[in-house]
Structure formats: structure tokens, C-alpha cells
Amino acid sequence: MAKDSADTASGAEEQVGLGFSHRQIMVTMSGLVVAMLLAMLDNMIVAPAIPTIVGELGGLEHLAWVTTGYVLASTVATPIWGKLGDLYGRRIIFTTAVAIFLLGSVLCGASQDMAQLVAFRAIQGLGAGGLMVGVLSIIGEMIPPRDRSKYQGVMMAVMPVAMIGGPLIGGFITDNLSWRWAFYVNLPLGAVTLVLCWITLAKLPKGTGKAVIDWWGTGLLTIWITALVLVTSWGGTQYEWGSGQILGLIALAVVAFVAFIFVERRVAEPIMPLRVFKSLNFSLSGAVAFISGFAMFGAMGFLPQFQQFVQGSSATNSGLLLMPMMIASMAVSLAAGQLISKTGHYKSVPIVGAVLVTIGLALFATMDVATSTTVTALYMVVLGAGMGGLMQTSTLIAQNSLALRDMGAGTGVSTFLRNMGSSLGVSLLGAVYTSHLTDTLTGTPAVAAQAASMTPQLLRRLPEAVQNLFQQAVTNGITALFTWGAVVAAIGIVAALFIRQVPLRGAATPQAAQAKAEADAVAMSG
């Protein structure tokens, strides 16, 4: 008993990982938690402010790029930050990423037009790409796998705070301060992160100096992704689909993609190892991850337009009105995790999730100007429940489909596919929304001329006939957007149906389950 008591008393200060005590880890985790909040909160805070931002700065045609520029830059930058961390050490690279994110936040808040805002959001996204990968890498270096589960609960608490708190903070700032503070609010959180992490990460390794960054692959990846997003954003809106600009971008995307595949098959350390796609389950789960990103950012990015312009909600209330979707998503995600953990069965979860996402998006496509907030809340519950069944499960299936040596790279590719879904979802659905809105207003040039600078506050001061026309235009854009979203989500159902049930590593008898999982992974890759 005496020995047990002594061990218990000293347990809080036992050395873990690279010589970090429990207390040191918890102090460092506080900085990492704030960094994760920075990464997750940003788009959540900005979403309720977008109608006001677009109205004040003009440039309705650039609406989708406020989010797309951020997500696109973050997607491309994430693997680069990981490689730089290997080369120069996590401490200096992580704090540099935070500093770039904060610089982008300041510039976004100071933007004078939409072109500046989109460019500065890309700078902010470059920094954000290093936040998440930095947090995961630092935890991996600080804490050995056998002890990591003790600290996972701390990080899990960030997601609900971001999902629920972000829209509320963004709405409150927009209504009571200025939309610019939706970006400036990052500064105090970022300052805390910089100080805590610089002090507490001094014991991390300085880097091996042996990492080889796949610059050719990175450059080609950036080119074909950007060209593809531009095609989906500009096609049929700024340029005709058969125009030289769009056809040129399509050709550029195809050539860069083919060159990217050529490079990735030959470099020693590819930024995207193609061998992970040999697993059918991994490829299918990647498709599901793509769909979940597409659906989530489509809903988050454009629902506030309908809520504020048509339903008359304030920015704060539109943030509150997103809560049913967030709460449903969290509840289902946690329940699905518990179910999978207890039974080891996961095949049905992405199928049900994809079906619910499709139904939720289809329900939103039936809205009209008279649709109440209660009805949209019910639709959000359906959509949120579906997303909760997709997001966590797609990552789990991807990781379980890979050999252990590819675990990190495979997880990165799965995250990349989800981010790609977000980028293309926002740009494509944004183009659909803008096109239908402007088409509805074509017959009334006076109203159409005001569309680019329209804010919810300005709309309420206009004659009732103008209000009704603009609200119908917004509704037409929103319903068209969700119709196409439902079509894409239906493809996710097909992908989920073909996912195979492979035993989870560590389930039942660990040795037998892992051997079976490895054998199945080899069989699937063959």
C-alpha cells in the first residue's frame, strides 16, 4: 500500500516522452488548445459576418473566395509545414505558422476591398495550415503512444467550443462592434499561444536537417488545385464555360495534375504518397471525407445569407440558429465513436451519415421565402446528424485501411481530401448561388446594381417590393445551391455502400485482430 501511495503521489510529475512532466505537458497543452481554437474558430466566426463584409466592401462575385482562399491556402500549406517541422524543429516552425496566421488576421481586418480581403485570407490560411499539423506533431513528439490517451480529452473539448462559440462570437462582433474585429479577435489568443509555446517547447528536438521537401510536387499540387477551383468559381459566372479563360484553366489543371502524378511516383519523399490509394477502403473513405467537407462548408458558408436576408435574423441570431446543426453533429459523432468502440462495426455508420446528409441538403433545396426558422432548424438537425456520422468515421476507416508505416501520410491525405471538398464545395456552390441570384435580378437593373453592396441592414430600409424581389433572388440562389449539394452527397452514398468491414486494429484479441487487419489491407491493395 505504501508503495502504491508513493507511486500515486509522484505520478503527476513522472517524466513522459522527451522528459516532459505531466505538469509541463498540461501547460504546453494550454497553448496548443488555444492554437487549435485559432484554427477552428476562424471560419466559424467569419461566416455570420460575411453578408455585412460583402455589403460594405462590395464584390459579390468574390463572396465564395473569402472562405475558399483561406481553405485552399491552408490545404496546400499543411504538408509543407509538416516537412519543415522535420527539418528545422517543431518549436520554430510552429511559432512561425502562428505568427503568419496573426499577420494575415491583421491584414484581413484592415482590408479596404474584397480583392485585398481574399488575398489576405490566403496569407491567413498559409499560417493556419501549420497550426493543426503543428499541434498533432508536437503532441506526437511530447507524449508516447501509451500515454497519449490521457490527454486526448483536453483536445476533444476544443471542437464543441469552436462549433458553438464561433458563430455566436462572430454574430455578436458583427452586430455590436465591426466585422473587422472578427479577424482582430485572433490577436490576443495568438499572443498567448506564441508566449506559451515558445517557453514550453524549448525541450523539443531542433530537427534532423535531413528532411527532403518535395518542392516540385508541392508546386504542381498548388497549380492544379488552384486552376480547378478557379474553373468551378468562374465557369458560367465571370466567364462562359466555352471561353478561352475557362478552357485554358481546364487544360492547365489537367497538365499540372498529370505532371504531379508523374513526380509523386518518382521522388523519394512525395508530398502525397500514391501507394495509400491502393487500398479500396482508403479510397472510398477519402471520397466520403471529400463529401463531408463539401457539405459542411456549403451549409456553413451560405445559410447565414438566407437567415439574414430572407428570415430577417441578425448576425448574432444567425450564429445561434446554426447551433442545431452543430449540436446534432457533435452528438452523433460521439455516439458513433462509442458504438464503433464497443462493437467494432463501422460499415453502417458512413452509409447512414451519407443518406442523412443527402436528405438534409435536399430538404434545404425545398425552402422558399416563407420558410420559418423552426423548419430550417429541423433541416439543420438532419444535416448535422449526417455530418456527425461522416467526419470522424471517414478518418477512422482511412487509418484502419493502411499499414502502420503509412499511418501519418495516409491521415494527411485523408485530411487533404476533406479540405479539397471544402475548397471546391465553397467555390462551386458559391458560383451557383451568385449566378442564380444575379439572374433573378436581371430584369431590374436598379436592384441588380445594388446587389454587390447589399447588407441586411440596407435591405430593410428599401421599399417592400424591392425587399421581396431581393429575398426571392437569395432564395433562388440558396435552393439551387443545395440542390446541387444533394446531388454530390448522393454520390457519397454510393461510395459508402462499397466500404468493406475490416476488423479494427486492437479489437477483441489484439494479436489476431491486427494480423487479420494487416492481411485484409494487403488483400485490398492487391
Coordinates of C-alpha atoms in Angstrom, one line a residue:
M1 CA 0.0 0.0 0.0
A2 CA 2.8 2.4 0.9
K3 CA 4.4 1.8 -2.5
D4 CA 1.1 2.4 -4.3
S5 CA 0.6 5.6 -2.4
A6 CA 4.1 6.8 -3.3
D7 CA 3.6 6.0 -6.9
T8 CA 0.3 7.8 -6.9
A9 CA 1.7 10.9 -5.3
S10 CA 4.6 11.1 -7.7
G11 CA 2.5 10.2 -10.8
A12 CA 1.7 13.8 -11.6
E13 CA 5.4 14.6 -12.1
E14 CA 6.6 11.4 -13.8
Q15 CA 8.7 12.1 -16.9
V16 CA 6.8 11.4 -20.1
G17 CA 8.1 11.3 -23.7
L18 CA 11.0 13.7 -24.2
G19 CA 11.4 14.4 -20.5
F20 CA 8.2 16.4 -20.1
S21 CA 6.4 16.0 -16.8
H22 CA 2.6 15.8 -16.5
R23 CA 2.6 19.5 -15.4
Q24 CA 4.8 20.6 -18.2
I25 CA 2.6 18.8 -20.7
M26 CA -0.6 20.4 -19.4
V27 CA 1.0 23.9 -19.5
T28 CA 2.1 23.2 -23.1
M29 CA -1.3 21.8 -24.0
S30 CA -2.9 25.0 -22.9
G31 CA -1.0 26.8 -25.7
L32 CA -1.8 24.0 -28.2
V33 CA -5.5 24.2 -27.3
V34 CA -5.5 27.9 -28.0
A35 CA -3.8 27.2 -31.3
M36 CA -6.5 24.7 -32.2
L37 CA -9.1 27.2 -31.3
L38 CA -7.5 29.7 -33.6
A39 CA -7.6 27.2 -36.5
M40 CA -11.1 26.0 -35.9
L41 CA -12.8 29.3 -34.8
D42 CA -11.7 31.4 -37.7
N43 CA -14.2 30.3 -40.4
M44 CA -16.9 29.8 -37.7
I45 CA -16.5 33.5 -36.6
V46 CA -16.3 34.9 -40.1
A47 CA -19.4 33.1 -41.5
P48 CA -22.0 35.3 -39.8
A49 CA -20.1 38.4 -40.8
I50 CA -19.9 37.6 -44.5
P51 CA -23.2 39.3 -45.6
T52 CA -22.1 42.5 -43.9
I53 CA -18.5 42.3 -45.2
V54 CA -19.7 41.8 -48.8
G55 CA -22.2 44.6 -48.4
E56 CA -19.6 47.1 -47.1
L57 CA -16.7 46.1 -49.4
G58 CA -18.7 45.2 -52.5
G59 CA -17.7 42.4 -54.8
L60 CA -20.5 39.9 -54.6
E61 CA -18.7 37.8 -57.2
H62 CA -15.8 37.3 -54.8
L63 CA -18.1 36.0 -51.9
A64 CA -17.0 32.4 -52.1
W65 CA -13.3 33.3 -52.2
V66 CA -13.4 34.8 -48.7
T67 CA -13.6 31.2 -47.5
T68 CA -12.1 29.4 -50.5
G69 CA -8.9 31.4 -50.4
Y70 CA -8.3 30.6 -46.8
V71 CA -9.1 26.8 -47.1
L72 CA -7.2 26.5 -50.4
A73 CA -4.0 28.0 -48.9
S74 CA -4.4 26.0 -45.7
T75 CA -4.8 22.8 -47.7
V76 CA -1.7 23.3 -49.8
A77 CA 0.4 24.5 -46.9
T78 CA -0.3 21.7 -44.5
P79 CA 2.1 19.1 -45.8
I80 CA 4.8 21.7 -46.3
W81 CA 4.7 22.8 -42.7
G82 CA 5.0 19.1 -41.6
K83 CA 8.2 18.7 -43.7
L84 CA 9.6 22.0 -42.4
G85 CA 9.0 20.8 -38.8
D86 CA 11.0 17.7 -39.5
L87 CA 13.8 19.8 -41.0
Y88 CA 14.1 22.7 -38.5
G89 CA 12.2 21.5 -35.4
R90 CA 8.6 21.9 -34.3
R91 CA 9.1 24.9 -32.0
I92 CA 10.4 27.5 -34.5
I93 CA 8.2 26.2 -37.3
F94 CA 5.0 26.1 -35.2
T95 CA 5.5 29.6 -33.8
T96 CA 6.3 30.9 -37.3
A97 CA 3.0 29.5 -38.5
V98 CA 1.2 31.2 -35.6
A99 CA 2.9 34.5 -36.5
I100 CA 1.9 34.3 -40.2
F101 CA -1.7 33.5 -39.2
L102 CA -1.8 36.6 -36.9
L103 CA -0.2 38.8 -39.6
G104 CA -2.9 37.6 -42.0
S105 CA -5.6 38.3 -39.4
V106 CA -4.4 41.9 -39.0
L107 CA -4.3 42.4 -42.8
C108 CA -7.8 41.0 -43.2
G109 CA -9.2 43.3 -40.6
A110 CA -7.6 46.3 -42.4
S111 CA -8.9 45.3 -45.9
Q112 CA -10.3 48.1 -48.0
D113 CA -11.9 46.0 -50.7
M114 CA -12.8 42.4 -51.5
A115 CA -9.7 41.7 -53.6
Q116 CA -7.5 42.7 -50.6
L117 CA -9.6 40.6 -48.2
V118 CA -9.3 37.5 -50.4
A119 CA -5.5 37.9 -50.8
F120 CA -5.1 38.4 -47.0
R121 CA -7.3 35.5 -46.2
A122 CA -4.9 33.4 -48.3
I123 CA -2.0 34.6 -46.1
Q124 CA -4.0 33.8 -43.0
G125 CA -4.7 30.3 -44.5
L126 CA -1.0 29.7 -45.1
G127 CA -0.4 30.2 -41.4
A128 CA -3.5 28.1 -40.4
G129 CA -2.1 25.2 -42.4
G130 CA 0.7 25.0 -39.9
L131 CA -1.5 25.2 -36.8
M132 CA -3.2 21.8 -36.9
V133 CA -0.3 19.8 -38.3
G134 CA 1.9 21.5 -35.7
V135 CA -0.3 20.6 -32.8
L136 CA -0.6 17.0 -33.9
S137 CA 3.2 16.7 -34.5
I138 CA 4.1 18.3 -31.2
I139 CA 1.8 16.0 -29.2
G140 CA 3.3 13.1 -31.1
E141 CA 6.8 14.1 -30.0
M142 CA 6.0 15.1 -26.5
I143 CA 3.8 12.1 -25.5
P144 CA 4.5 8.4 -26.3
P145 CA 1.5 6.5 -27.7
R146 CA 0.9 4.5 -24.5
D147 CA 0.3 7.8 -22.6
R148 CA -1.4 9.8 -25.3
S149 CA -5.0 8.8 -24.4
K150 CA -4.6 10.6 -21.1
Y151 CA -4.5 13.9 -22.8
Q152 CA -6.9 13.4 -25.8
G153 CA -9.9 14.6 -23.8
V154 CA -8.4 18.0 -23.5
M155 CA -8.1 18.4 -27.2
M156 CA -11.5 16.9 -27.9
A157 CA -13.1 19.7 -25.9
V158 CA -11.9 22.3 -28.5
M159 CA -14.3 21.2 -31.2
P160 CA -17.6 21.9 -29.5
V161 CA -16.3 25.2 -28.2
A162 CA -15.4 26.2 -31.7
M163 CA -18.5 24.9 -33.4
I164 CA -20.9 26.5 -30.9
G165 CA -18.9 29.5 -29.8
G166 CA -17.6 30.6 -33.2
P167 CA -20.9 31.6 -34.8
L168 CA -22.0 33.3 -31.6
I169 CA -18.8 35.3 -31.3
G170 CA -18.9 36.2 -35.0
G171 CA -22.5 37.3 -34.8
F172 CA -22.0 39.4 -31.7
I173 CA -19.0 41.1 -33.1
T174 CA -20.8 42.0 -36.4
D175 CA -23.9 43.3 -34.6
N176 CA -22.1 45.3 -31.8
L177 CA -18.6 46.2 -33.0
S178 CA -17.4 45.9 -36.5
W179 CA -16.8 42.9 -38.8
R180 CA -13.1 43.8 -38.7
W181 CA -13.0 42.5 -35.1
A182 CA -13.9 39.1 -36.4
F183 CA -10.3 39.0 -37.5
Y184 CA -8.7 41.2 -34.8
V185 CA -10.1 38.8 -32.1
N186 CA -7.4 36.3 -33.1
L187 CA -4.6 38.6 -31.8
P188 CA -4.9 38.1 -28.0
L189 CA -5.4 34.4 -28.5
G190 CA -2.4 34.2 -30.8
A191 CA -0.2 36.2 -28.4
V192 CA -1.0 33.7 -25.6
T193 CA -0.2 30.8 -28.0
L194 CA 3.1 32.3 -29.0
V195 CA 4.3 33.0 -25.5
L196 CA 3.3 29.7 -24.0
C197 CA 4.6 27.6 -26.9
W198 CA 7.9 29.4 -27.2
I199 CA 8.6 28.9 -23.5
T200 CA 7.3 25.3 -23.1
L201 CA 8.6 23.8 -26.4
A202 CA 12.3 24.6 -25.8
K203 CA 12.9 20.9 -25.0
L204 CA 11.7 19.6 -28.3
P205 CA 14.3 18.4 -30.8
K206 CA 15.8 21.0 -33.1
G207 CA 15.2 19.0 -36.2
T208 CA 17.3 16.4 -38.1
G209 CA 18.2 18.6 -41.1
K210 CA 17.7 15.5 -43.3
A211 CA 14.1 16.1 -44.4
V212 CA 13.7 16.4 -48.2
I213 CA 10.8 18.7 -49.2
D214 CA 9.0 17.7 -52.4
W215 CA 9.0 21.2 -53.9
W216 CA 8.1 20.1 -57.4
G217 CA 5.2 18.1 -56.1
T218 CA 4.1 21.0 -53.9
G219 CA 4.3 23.5 -56.8
L220 CA 2.3 21.2 -59.1
L221 CA -0.2 20.5 -56.4
T222 CA -0.8 24.2 -55.9
I223 CA -1.2 24.8 -59.6
W224 CA -3.7 22.1 -60.4
I225 CA -5.8 22.7 -57.3
T226 CA -5.9 26.5 -57.8
A227 CA -6.8 26.1 -61.5
L228 CA -9.6 23.6 -60.6
V229 CA -11.0 25.9 -58.0
L230 CA -10.9 28.8 -60.5
V231 CA -12.8 26.8 -63.0
T232 CA -15.5 25.9 -60.6
S233 CA -15.7 29.5 -59.3
W234 CA -15.6 31.4 -62.7
G235 CA -17.3 29.0 -65.0
G236 CA -20.7 30.2 -66.1
T237 CA -20.4 33.4 -64.0
Q238 CA -17.5 35.6 -64.8
Y239 CA -16.7 33.7 -68.0
E240 CA -18.6 31.4 -70.3
W241 CA -17.9 27.7 -70.0
G242 CA -16.6 27.6 -73.5
S243 CA -14.5 30.8 -73.1
G244 CA -10.7 30.7 -73.7
Q245 CA -10.1 31.6 -70.0
I246 CA -12.0 28.6 -68.7
L247 CA -10.7 26.1 -71.3
G248 CA -7.2 27.3 -70.6
L249 CA -7.6 26.8 -66.9
I250 CA -9.0 23.3 -67.5
A251 CA -6.0 22.5 -69.7
L252 CA -3.7 23.9 -67.0
A253 CA -5.3 21.8 -64.3
V254 CA -5.1 18.6 -66.4
V255 CA -1.4 19.1 -67.4
A256 CA -0.4 20.0 -63.8
F257 CA -2.3 17.0 -62.4
V258 CA -0.6 14.6 -64.8
A259 CA 2.8 16.1 -64.1
F260 CA 2.0 15.9 -60.3
I261 CA 1.3 12.2 -60.6
F262 CA 4.5 11.7 -62.6
V263 CA 6.6 13.5 -60.0
E264 CA 4.9 11.8 -57.0
R265 CA 5.7 8.3 -58.4
R266 CA 9.4 9.1 -58.6
V267 CA 10.5 11.3 -55.7
A268 CA 12.0 9.8 -52.6
E269 CA 9.6 11.6 -50.2
P270 CA 6.4 12.5 -52.1
I271 CA 4.1 15.1 -50.6
M272 CA 1.3 12.7 -51.3
P273 CA 2.3 9.0 -51.4
L274 CA 0.2 7.4 -54.1
R275 CA 0.5 3.9 -52.6
V276 CA -2.1 4.7 -50.0
F277 CA -4.8 4.7 -52.7
K278 CA -4.1 1.0 -53.4
S279 CA -6.5 0.2 -50.5
L280 CA -10.1 0.3 -51.8
N281 CA -11.3 1.2 -48.3
F282 CA -8.9 4.1 -48.1
S283 CA -10.0 5.5 -51.5
L284 CA -13.7 5.1 -50.6
S285 CA -13.3 6.7 -47.2
G286 CA -11.4 9.6 -49.0
A287 CA -14.4 10.1 -51.2
V288 CA -16.7 10.2 -48.1
A289 CA -14.3 12.7 -46.5
F290 CA -14.5 14.8 -49.6
I291 CA -18.3 14.8 -49.5
S292 CA -18.4 15.7 -45.8
G293 CA -16.1 18.7 -46.4
F294 CA -18.2 19.7 -49.4
A295 CA -21.5 19.6 -47.4
M296 CA -20.3 21.2 -44.2
F297 CA -18.7 24.3 -45.7
G298 CA -21.6 24.7 -48.2
A299 CA -24.0 24.8 -45.3
M300 CA -21.9 26.9 -43.0
G301 CA -20.9 29.3 -45.7
F302 CA -24.2 30.2 -47.2
L303 CA -27.0 29.5 -44.7
P304 CA -26.4 32.9 -43.0
Q305 CA -27.3 34.6 -46.3
F306 CA -30.8 33.1 -46.2
Q307 CA -31.1 33.6 -42.4
Q308 CA -30.2 37.3 -42.5
F309 CA -31.6 38.5 -45.9
V310 CA -34.8 36.4 -46.0
Q311 CA -35.6 35.4 -42.4
G312 CA -34.5 38.8 -41.0
S313 CA -32.2 37.4 -38.4
S314 CA -29.3 39.5 -37.0
A315 CA -25.8 38.2 -37.4
T316 CA -25.8 37.1 -33.8
N317 CA -29.1 35.2 -34.2
S318 CA -27.9 33.6 -37.4
G319 CA -24.9 32.2 -35.4
L320 CA -27.4 30.9 -32.8
L321 CA -29.5 29.4 -35.5
L322 CA -26.6 27.2 -36.7
M323 CA -26.5 25.5 -33.3
P324 CA -28.9 22.7 -34.1
M325 CA -26.6 21.5 -36.8
M326 CA -23.5 21.8 -34.6
I327 CA -25.1 20.0 -31.6
A328 CA -26.6 17.2 -33.8
S329 CA -23.2 16.8 -35.5
M330 CA -21.3 16.5 -32.2
A331 CA -23.9 14.2 -30.6
V332 CA -23.9 11.7 -33.5
S333 CA -20.1 11.8 -33.8
L334 CA -19.7 11.0 -30.1
A335 CA -22.4 8.3 -30.2
A336 CA -20.9 6.7 -33.4
G337 CA -17.5 6.7 -31.8
Q338 CA -18.8 4.9 -28.7
L339 CA -20.8 2.4 -30.9
I340 CA -17.7 1.6 -33.0
S341 CA -15.5 1.3 -30.0
K342 CA -17.9 -1.2 -28.3
T343 CA -18.9 -3.3 -31.3
G344 CA -16.0 -2.8 -33.8
H345 CA -18.6 -2.4 -36.5
Y346 CA -18.4 0.8 -38.6
K347 CA -19.7 -0.1 -42.1
S348 CA -23.3 1.1 -41.5
V349 CA -22.2 4.5 -39.9
P350 CA -21.0 6.2 -43.1
I351 CA -23.9 4.8 -45.1
V352 CA -26.4 6.3 -42.7
G353 CA -24.4 9.5 -42.5
A354 CA -24.3 9.9 -46.3
V355 CA -28.1 9.3 -46.5
L356 CA -28.8 11.9 -43.8
V357 CA -26.6 14.5 -45.4
T358 CA -28.3 13.9 -48.8
I359 CA -31.7 14.2 -47.2
G360 CA -30.7 17.3 -45.2
L361 CA -29.4 19.1 -48.3
A362 CA -32.5 18.1 -50.3
L363 CA -34.7 19.5 -47.6
F364 CA -32.9 22.8 -47.7
A365 CA -33.5 22.8 -51.5
T366 CA -37.2 23.0 -50.9
M367 CA -37.1 26.3 -48.9
D368 CA -39.0 29.4 -50.0
V369 CA -39.2 32.9 -48.7
A370 CA -41.9 31.8 -46.2
T371 CA -39.8 29.0 -44.6
S372 CA -39.6 29.6 -40.8
T373 CA -36.6 29.4 -38.6
T374 CA -38.2 26.4 -36.9
V375 CA -38.3 24.5 -40.1
T376 CA -34.7 25.3 -41.1
A377 CA -33.6 24.3 -37.6
L378 CA -35.2 20.8 -38.2
Y379 CA -33.4 20.6 -41.5
M380 CA -30.2 21.5 -39.8
V381 CA -30.6 18.7 -37.3
V382 CA -30.9 16.2 -40.2
L383 CA -27.8 17.6 -42.0
G384 CA -25.8 17.9 -38.8
A385 CA -26.6 14.3 -37.8
G386 CA -25.4 13.1 -41.2
M387 CA -22.1 15.1 -41.0
G388 CA -21.5 13.6 -37.5
G389 CA -21.7 10.2 -39.0
L390 CA -19.2 11.0 -41.7
M391 CA -16.4 13.2 -40.4
Q392 CA -14.9 11.0 -37.6
T393 CA -15.7 7.7 -39.3
S394 CA -14.1 8.5 -42.6
T395 CA -10.8 9.2 -40.8
L396 CA -11.1 6.0 -38.7
I397 CA -11.7 3.9 -41.8
A398 CA -8.8 5.5 -43.7
Q399 CA -6.4 4.9 -40.8
N400 CA -7.5 1.3 -40.3
S401 CA -7.0 0.6 -44.0
L402 CA -3.3 1.4 -44.0
A403 CA -0.1 -0.3 -43.0
L404 CA 1.4 1.2 -39.9
R405 CA 4.3 2.7 -41.8
D406 CA 1.8 4.8 -43.9
M407 CA -0.3 6.0 -40.9
G408 CA 0.9 9.6 -40.9
A409 CA 1.0 10.1 -44.6
G410 CA -2.4 8.4 -45.1
T411 CA -4.0 10.6 -42.4
G412 CA -2.6 13.7 -44.1
V413 CA -4.0 12.6 -47.5
S414 CA -7.5 12.0 -45.9
T415 CA -7.4 15.5 -44.4
F416 CA -6.3 16.9 -47.7
L417 CA -9.3 15.3 -49.4
R418 CA -11.7 16.7 -46.9
N419 CA -10.1 20.2 -47.3
M420 CA -10.3 19.8 -51.1
G421 CA -14.1 19.0 -50.7
S422 CA -14.4 22.2 -48.7
S423 CA -12.5 24.3 -51.3
L424 CA -14.4 23.0 -54.3
G425 CA -17.7 23.0 -52.4
V426 CA -17.5 26.6 -51.4
S427 CA -16.3 27.8 -54.8
L428 CA -18.7 25.6 -56.9
L429 CA -21.7 26.2 -54.7
G430 CA -20.8 29.9 -54.4
A431 CA -20.8 30.2 -58.2
V432 CA -24.2 28.6 -58.3
Y433 CA -25.6 30.9 -55.7
T434 CA -24.2 34.1 -57.3
S435 CA -25.4 33.0 -60.8
H436 CA -29.0 32.3 -59.7
L437 CA -29.1 35.5 -57.6
T438 CA -28.0 37.8 -60.4
D439 CA -30.2 36.0 -63.0
T440 CA -33.2 36.7 -60.8
L441 CA -32.4 40.4 -60.6
T442 CA -31.6 40.8 -64.4
G443 CA -34.9 42.3 -65.2
T444 CA -34.5 45.1 -62.6
P445 CA -31.2 46.9 -63.3
A446 CA -31.6 49.3 -60.3
V447 CA -31.8 46.4 -57.8
A448 CA -29.1 44.4 -59.6
A449 CA -26.7 47.3 -59.3
Q450 CA -27.2 47.4 -55.6
A451 CA -26.7 43.6 -55.1
A452 CA -22.9 43.7 -54.8
S453 CA -23.2 46.2 -51.9
M454 CA -26.4 45.0 -50.2
T455 CA -26.3 44.4 -46.5
P456 CA -29.2 43.1 -44.3
Q457 CA -29.5 46.5 -42.7
L458 CA -29.7 48.3 -46.0
L459 CA -32.3 45.9 -47.4
R460 CA -34.7 46.6 -44.5
R461 CA -34.6 50.3 -45.4
L462 CA -35.7 49.7 -49.0
P463 CA -39.3 49.6 -50.3
E464 CA -41.2 46.4 -49.6
A465 CA -41.3 45.5 -53.3
V466 CA -37.5 45.7 -53.6
Q467 CA -37.1 43.7 -50.4
N468 CA -39.4 40.9 -51.7
L469 CA -37.5 40.8 -55.0
F470 CA -34.1 40.6 -53.4
Q471 CA -35.3 38.0 -50.9
Q472 CA -36.6 35.8 -53.8
A473 CA -33.3 36.2 -55.5
V474 CA -31.4 35.0 -52.4
T475 CA -33.8 32.1 -52.0
N476 CA -33.4 31.0 -55.6
G477 CA -29.6 31.0 -55.2
I478 CA -29.8 29.1 -51.9
T479 CA -32.2 26.4 -53.2
A480 CA -30.1 25.9 -56.4
L481 CA -27.0 25.6 -54.2
F482 CA -28.5 22.9 -52.0
T483 CA -30.0 21.0 -54.9
W484 CA -26.5 20.6 -56.4
G485 CA -25.1 19.8 -53.0
A486 CA -27.7 17.0 -52.6
V487 CA -26.6 15.5 -55.9
V488 CA -23.0 15.4 -54.9
A489 CA -23.9 14.0 -51.5
A490 CA -25.8 11.2 -53.2
I491 CA -22.5 10.1 -54.8
G492 CA -21.2 9.7 -51.2
I493 CA -24.0 7.1 -50.5
V494 CA -22.7 5.0 -53.4
A495 CA -19.1 5.3 -52.1
A496 CA -20.2 4.4 -48.6
L497 CA -22.0 1.3 -49.8
F498 CA -18.8 -0.2 -51.2
I499 CA -16.8 0.2 -48.0
R500 CA -15.8 -3.2 -46.6
Q501 CA -16.0 -4.1 -42.9
V502 CA -12.4 -4.8 -41.9
P503 CA -11.7 -5.6 -38.2
L504 CA -10.3 -2.6 -36.3
R505 CA -6.8 -2.9 -35.0
G506 CA -6.8 -3.7 -31.3
A507 CA -10.3 -5.1 -31.3
A508 CA -11.1 -8.3 -29.5
T509 CA -7.9 -10.3 -29.4
P510 CA -5.3 -7.7 -30.3
Q511 CA -2.8 -10.0 -32.0
A512 CA -5.4 -11.8 -34.0
A513 CA -7.3 -8.7 -34.9
Q514 CA -4.2 -6.8 -36.0
A515 CA -2.9 -9.8 -38.1
K516 CA -6.3 -10.0 -39.8
A517 CA -6.4 -6.3 -40.4
E518 CA -2.9 -6.4 -42.0
A519 CA -3.9 -9.3 -44.1
D520 CA -7.1 -7.7 -45.3
A521 CA -5.2 -4.4 -46.0
V522 CA -2.7 -6.4 -48.2
A523 CA -5.6 -8.2 -49.9
M524 CA -7.4 -4.9 -50.6
S525 CA -4.3 -3.3 -52.0
G526 CA -3.8 -6.2 -54.3

